[in-house]
Amino acid sequence: MVVRVALDIALGREFDYLVPPQWEAQVEVGTRVRVPFGARELLGVVTELVPQSDQPGLKAIRKVIGAQSLVTPKVLDLARWIAGYYCCPLEIALKSVLPDAVRKEEDGWRERLHVTRLQRPGEAPKLTARQEEVYRIVEEWGDLPLQELLRLAETTSSTVRKLEDLGLLRIAAKVSERDPHASDVLVASRPLALNEEQQGALSQITAAMDVAMAKEAGLPGVVEPPAAQAPGSTASQTFLLHGVTGSGKTEVYLQAMAYALERGRGAIVLVPEIALTPQTVERFKSRFSSGPLQTLVAVLHSHLSAGERHDEWHKIRQGRARIVIGARSAVFAPVEPLGLIVVDEEHEHSYKQEESPRYHARDVAVVRGQREGAVVVLGSATPSLESYHNAIRKKYRLVSLPNRATEMKLPVVRIVDMRQEQSRGGGPPPLFSNRLVEAITQRLERGEQTMLFLNRRGYSTSLQCKKCGYVAGCPNCSVSLTYHRNAQKLLCHICGHEERVPTKCPGPECGDPAIRFSGAGTERVEDTLTRRFPKARIRRMDSDTLQRKDDFRTVLNDFRTGKIDILVGTQMIAKGLHFPNVTLVGIIHADLSLHLPDFRAGERTFQLLTQVSGRAGRGDVEGEVIVQSFTPFHPAIQFARRHDFLGFYDQETEFREQLGYPPFSRVALLTLRGRNEDKVKFGADHLRKWLDERVASWPGTIIAGPAPAPLARAENYFRYQIMLRSPRMTRLSRDLATLTETLTLPDDLRLTVDIDPTSLL
Ligand code: ADP
Ligand code: ZN
């Protein structure tokens, strides 16, 4: 038997190998194998069983890994689609499909050495700093695989053995299964009686599931979708569930998932990484893991240790967990047979992977659903323009939930014109308007909670000299350095470069001591707040304050149990959180995202304001949202104030159509980078010529650039971009794939191709 194998290193092609007779029964498409390659041995995935190979002198595979193939043929197909559409080698696509923790494993569950913490004996031996550090990691995790510990602590096994000799640790082989939520206490939840709108949504979804399942089973009498539908239509099975925050979308998902389970099918729920809080997970677990359905719920997200990830994944592959909840890459979870994929907050940009393969999990979900006969539900209070457009054109089925599920009303949104605040005193604008200060005071008096939102961390965003105009910039990137007061450092948010804070202007021949900080970040909000409300219990939540594994959970718990009055944060606090006692949400600087050099700036601002507002008034008391803005009449802000998605959609699509931007075209963004700017520029011009010869003649295709990217320099690389817009992407991405294979660029230039980019930086 001969098999075709995609190796783990990206070579852009597959290789044939012989399978010795004793392994023939074990090897199938998707099996992981170890094979000889030159002088080395490499791991790879079997992608095809071939009757005969025309490659001479075939070598034999060395080892078959695991008792079960890891990539199912269906998921392998999906990886092929990703490689084709997003212009990357199959090996790279397979890398995303199979989590690292699973790929790297060679021997499965057995023979895995675990390190467990033992109690420190009364007379604790004195440890070296290094030993202390290793011990502390074990202490934090309680129990972890030896390999994982060596990686985390960057140490050798002899250090760990030494700690074992001292009686502080135990190293032992273990077949244990790690459950990241083992300590959770779950209270079984029962389905709620749906209101009429929810019921309508659910019955359409379940009816579509019936049709999809019958079709898969090849039953007669199933009506094919009419041929007249738009090409690429998935309206037999993709839904856009547009429901305001709190309209009960999640309850609809839960009941649709239960329907799939009862019919022997599994379901995947995708949630933005940031919204994958313990609260969210609990909501799903308490419905499915206890009570009548009794199914394991697997959770996949980046905060799991490699070991936990490995075990969760195998629970799914073995068919023991049929419900999966996870972030972006959970779209590849090997659930079989699959009945339903839910993509919650489908408009979220974090569904797009910012490295190769640059796939969009929402779009992959739609494709996967189509191929596997699963129904796909995209849910959002602020759908992406792309998805809503697809719904209007009947590619997706639109279902709306225009009202909140409970009695609570949508919050009142008040816009404060910060230009007025500014002119009153004459000086620079205050961080908090009078209106916001009054509103916070009121909440403190009434014992209600407040959330303050500013999507920028650090203390101030730039350090500038008034006298000579010097701005402290990053030496490696074209951005200014952010001042972090607690850390007493200037930091680059792109490359991490740090500097000491100067006490006088470092500008040439200046040295003025009156150098000043401008532009506020969350650290400054917290600081100003503490001075203004000395008695209030204030906490900040952004990536600077969350250092340890449990911080996120602890802060949210403290907030829920009323130990915090005011929570200050970045977008981290904007998503999916549900706190009944929050009656005030303040948005410090609503215009921040409006001025990004991106045609989606307005859409992003609208989405962000609506999402943040949705955090207010989720309990009995009506909520209030105060939006501080310097451009209060901008449509994105005004439509968000009125909770008017349709108004926003109409106005925004008009502008997009005029300029030929998505959803009226598809975009491919080519970025060329290198250390020498002239070379990058020259390479980009060459690229443009290549494109002009091949692509430009296509009807409707527009090529713009090359031009310096909005982020013109990052980590010492100059960046130039060319943007292509085309009515149809499939053909364009095929051509771009040829491009990446055939175009020869100087060694020190790197080209990335981003299909359907969400970030234009
Ligand atoms: P969304 O996902 O649209 O933001 P949720 O599903 O979180 O909305 O629902 C918001 C609140 O309304 C939750 O507290 C939920 O328990 C409640 N809820 C949802 N559906 C119903 C229903 N049919 N009857 C009563 N309460 C409901
Ligand atoms: Zn930098």
JSON list of C-alpha atoms in Angstrom, two decimals, residues 354-435:
[
{"chain": "A", "resi": 354, "resn": "GLU", "atom": "CA", "xyz": [-4.00, 37.10, 11.77]},
{"chain": "A", "resi": 355, "resn": "GLU", "atom": "CA", "xyz": [-1.35, 34.65, 10.71]},
{"chain": "A", "resi": 356, "resn": "SER", "atom": "CA", "xyz": [-1.28, 32.04, 7.99]},
{"chain": "A", "resi": 357, "resn": "PRO", "atom": "CA", "xyz": [-3.67, 30.35, 7.37]},
{"chain": "A", "resi": 358, "resn": "ARG", "atom": "CA", "xyz": [-5.58, 33.62, 7.55]},
{"chain": "A", "resi": 359, "resn": "TYR", "atom": "CA", "xyz": [-8.98, 32.01, 7.76]},
{"chain": "A", "resi": 360, "resn": "HIS", "atom": "CA", "xyz": [-12.20, 33.52, 9.06]},
{"chain": "A", "resi": 361, "resn": "ALA", "atom": "CA", "xyz": [-13.88, 31.04, 11.40]},
{"chain": "A", "resi": 362, "resn": "ARG", "atom": "CA", "xyz": [-17.37, 32.30, 10.55]},
{"chain": "A", "resi": 363, "resn": "ASP", "atom": "CA", "xyz": [-16.84, 31.70, 6.85]},
{"chain": "A", "resi": 364, "resn": "VAL", "atom": "CA", "xyz": [-15.20, 28.34, 7.50]},
{"chain": "A", "resi": 365, "resn": "ALA", "atom": "CA", "xyz": [-18.22, 27.43, 9.64]},
{"chain": "A", "resi": 366, "resn": "VAL", "atom": "CA", "xyz": [-20.57, 28.19, 6.76]},
{"chain": "A", "resi": 367, "resn": "VAL", "atom": "CA", "xyz": [-18.50, 26.08, 4.37]},
{"chain": "A", "resi": 368, "resn": "ARG", "atom": "CA", "xyz": [-18.16, 23.24, 6.86]},
{"chain": "A", "resi": 369, "resn": "GLY", "atom": "CA", "xyz": [-21.89, 23.25, 7.55]},
{"chain": "A", "resi": 370, "resn": "GLN", "atom": "CA", "xyz": [-22.62, 22.99, 3.87]},
{"chain": "A", "resi": 371, "resn": "ARG", "atom": "CA", "xyz": [-20.23, 20.08, 3.40]},
{"chain": "A", "resi": 372, "resn": "GLU", "atom": "CA", "xyz": [-21.33, 18.10, 6.43]},
{"chain": "A", "resi": 373, "resn": "GLY", "atom": "CA", "xyz": [-25.04, 18.68, 6.31]},
{"chain": "A", "resi": 374, "resn": "ALA", "atom": "CA", "xyz": [-25.02, 20.79, 9.45]},
{"chain": "A", "resi": 375, "resn": "VAL", "atom": "CA", "xyz": [-27.12, 23.87, 10.07]},
{"chain": "A", "resi": 376, "resn": "VAL", "atom": "CA", "xyz": [-25.15, 27.05, 10.80]},
{"chain": "A", "resi": 377, "resn": "VAL", "atom": "CA", "xyz": [-26.53, 29.84, 12.97]},
{"chain": "A", "resi": 378, "resn": "LEU", "atom": "CA", "xyz": [-24.71, 33.18, 12.95]},
{"chain": "A", "resi": 379, "resn": "GLY", "atom": "CA", "xyz": [-25.89, 35.33, 15.83]},
{"chain": "A", "resi": 380, "resn": "SER", "atom": "CA", "xyz": [-25.32, 39.00, 16.63]},
{"chain": "A", "resi": 381, "resn": "ALA", "atom": "CA", "xyz": [-26.93, 42.19, 17.83]},
{"chain": "A", "resi": 382, "resn": "THR", "atom": "CA", "xyz": [-24.81, 44.04, 15.28]},
{"chain": "A", "resi": 383, "resn": "PRO", "atom": "CA", "xyz": [-24.26, 41.71, 12.33]},
{"chain": "A", "resi": 384, "resn": "SER", "atom": "CA", "xyz": [-21.34, 42.39, 10.03]},
{"chain": "A", "resi": 385, "resn": "LEU", "atom": "CA", "xyz": [-22.36, 44.21, 6.89]},
{"chain": "A", "resi": 386, "resn": "GLU", "atom": "CA", "xyz": [-21.21, 41.17, 4.93]},
{"chain": "A", "resi": 387, "resn": "SER", "atom": "CA", "xyz": [-23.55, 38.79, 6.72]},
{"chain": "A", "resi": 388, "resn": "TYR", "atom": "CA", "xyz": [-26.52, 41.12, 6.71]},
{"chain": "A", "resi": 389, "resn": "HIS", "atom": "CA", "xyz": [-25.98, 41.72, 3.01]},
{"chain": "A", "resi": 390, "resn": "ASN", "atom": "CA", "xyz": [-25.95, 37.96, 2.46]},
{"chain": "A", "resi": 391, "resn": "ALA", "atom": "CA", "xyz": [-29.21, 37.73, 4.34]},
{"chain": "A", "resi": 392, "resn": "ILE", "atom": "CA", "xyz": [-30.81, 40.48, 2.26]},
{"chain": "A", "resi": 393, "resn": "ARG", "atom": "CA", "xyz": [-29.67, 38.69, -0.89]},
{"chain": "A", "resi": 394, "resn": "LYS", "atom": "CA", "xyz": [-31.19, 35.47, 0.49]},
{"chain": "A", "resi": 395, "resn": "LYS", "atom": "CA", "xyz": [-27.88, 33.63, 0.74]},
{"chain": "A", "resi": 396, "resn": "TYR", "atom": "CA", "xyz": [-28.61, 33.30, 4.45]},
{"chain": "A", "resi": 397, "resn": "ARG", "atom": "CA", "xyz": [-32.00, 33.12, 6.14]},
{"chain": "A", "resi": 398, "resn": "LEU", "atom": "CA", "xyz": [-32.69, 36.12, 8.32]},
{"chain": "A", "resi": 399, "resn": "VAL", "atom": "CA", "xyz": [-34.38, 35.63, 11.68]},
{"chain": "A", "resi": 400, "resn": "SER", "atom": "CA", "xyz": [-34.87, 38.64, 13.96]},
{"chain": "A", "resi": 401, "resn": "LEU", "atom": "CA", "xyz": [-35.41, 39.01, 17.68]},
{"chain": "A", "resi": 402, "resn": "PRO", "atom": "CA", "xyz": [-36.10, 42.74, 18.00]},
{"chain": "A", "resi": 403, "resn": "ASN", "atom": "CA", "xyz": [-37.04, 42.77, 21.71]},
{"chain": "A", "resi": 404, "resn": "ARG", "atom": "CA", "xyz": [-35.36, 41.86, 24.96]},
{"chain": "A", "resi": 405, "resn": "ALA", "atom": "CA", "xyz": [-36.52, 38.53, 26.35]},
{"chain": "A", "resi": 406, "resn": "THR", "atom": "CA", "xyz": [-37.37, 39.80, 29.80]},
{"chain": "A", "resi": 407, "resn": "GLU", "atom": "CA", "xyz": [-39.18, 42.92, 30.92]},
{"chain": "A", "resi": 408, "resn": "MET", "atom": "CA", "xyz": [-36.00, 44.96, 31.02]},
{"chain": "A", "resi": 409, "resn": "LYS", "atom": "CA", "xyz": [-35.76, 47.74, 28.52]},
{"chain": "A", "resi": 410, "resn": "LEU", "atom": "CA", "xyz": [-32.78, 48.71, 26.41]},
{"chain": "A", "resi": 411, "resn": "PRO", "atom": "CA", "xyz": [-30.73, 51.34, 28.23]},
{"chain": "A", "resi": 412, "resn": "VAL", "atom": "CA", "xyz": [-31.06, 55.06, 27.59]},
{"chain": "A", "resi": 413, "resn": "VAL", "atom": "CA", "xyz": [-27.99, 56.29, 25.73]},
{"chain": "A", "resi": 414, "resn": "ARG", "atom": "CA", "xyz": [-26.90, 59.90, 26.29]},
{"chain": "A", "resi": 415, "resn": "ILE", "atom": "CA", "xyz": [-24.20, 61.52, 24.18]},
{"chain": "A", "resi": 416, "resn": "VAL", "atom": "CA", "xyz": [-22.01, 64.15, 25.81]},
{"chain": "A", "resi": 417, "resn": "ASP", "atom": "CA", "xyz": [-20.40, 66.65, 23.45]},
{"chain": "A", "resi": 418, "resn": "MET", "atom": "CA", "xyz": [-16.86, 66.87, 24.80]},
{"chain": "A", "resi": 419, "resn": "ARG", "atom": "CA", "xyz": [-16.11, 69.97, 22.69]},
{"chain": "A", "resi": 420, "resn": "GLN", "atom": "CA", "xyz": [-18.47, 71.87, 24.97]},
{"chain": "A", "resi": 421, "resn": "GLU", "atom": "CA", "xyz": [-16.78, 70.52, 28.09]},
{"chain": "A", "resi": 422, "resn": "GLN", "atom": "CA", "xyz": [-13.50, 71.63, 26.64]},
{"chain": "A", "resi": 423, "resn": "SER", "atom": "CA", "xyz": [-14.41, 75.21, 25.89]},
{"chain": "A", "resi": 424, "resn": "ARG", "atom": "CA", "xyz": [-15.93, 75.92, 29.30]},
{"chain": "A", "resi": 425, "resn": "GLY", "atom": "CA", "xyz": [-12.72, 75.89, 31.31]},
{"chain": "A", "resi": 426, "resn": "GLY", "atom": "CA", "xyz": [-10.42, 76.89, 28.48]},
{"chain": "A", "resi": 427, "resn": "GLY", "atom": "CA", "xyz": [-7.84, 74.18, 29.27]},
{"chain": "A", "resi": 428, "resn": "PRO", "atom": "CA", "xyz": [-7.56, 70.68, 27.88]},
{"chain": "A", "resi": 429, "resn": "PRO", "atom": "CA", "xyz": [-10.74, 68.61, 28.08]},
{"chain": "A", "resi": 430, "resn": "PRO", "atom": "CA", "xyz": [-11.32, 66.79, 31.35]},
{"chain": "A", "resi": 431, "resn": "LEU", "atom": "CA", "xyz": [-11.29, 63.00, 31.31]},
{"chain": "A", "resi": 432, "resn": "PHE", "atom": "CA", "xyz": [-14.80, 62.86, 32.78]},
{"chain": "A", "resi": 433, "resn": "SER", "atom": "CA", "xyz": [-17.65, 65.17, 31.82]},
{"chain": "A", "resi": 434, "resn": "ASN", "atom": "CA", "xyz": [-19.79, 66.69, 34.56]},
{"chain": "A", "resi": 435, "resn": "ARG", "atom": "CA", "xyz": [-22.63, 64.49, 33.48]}
]
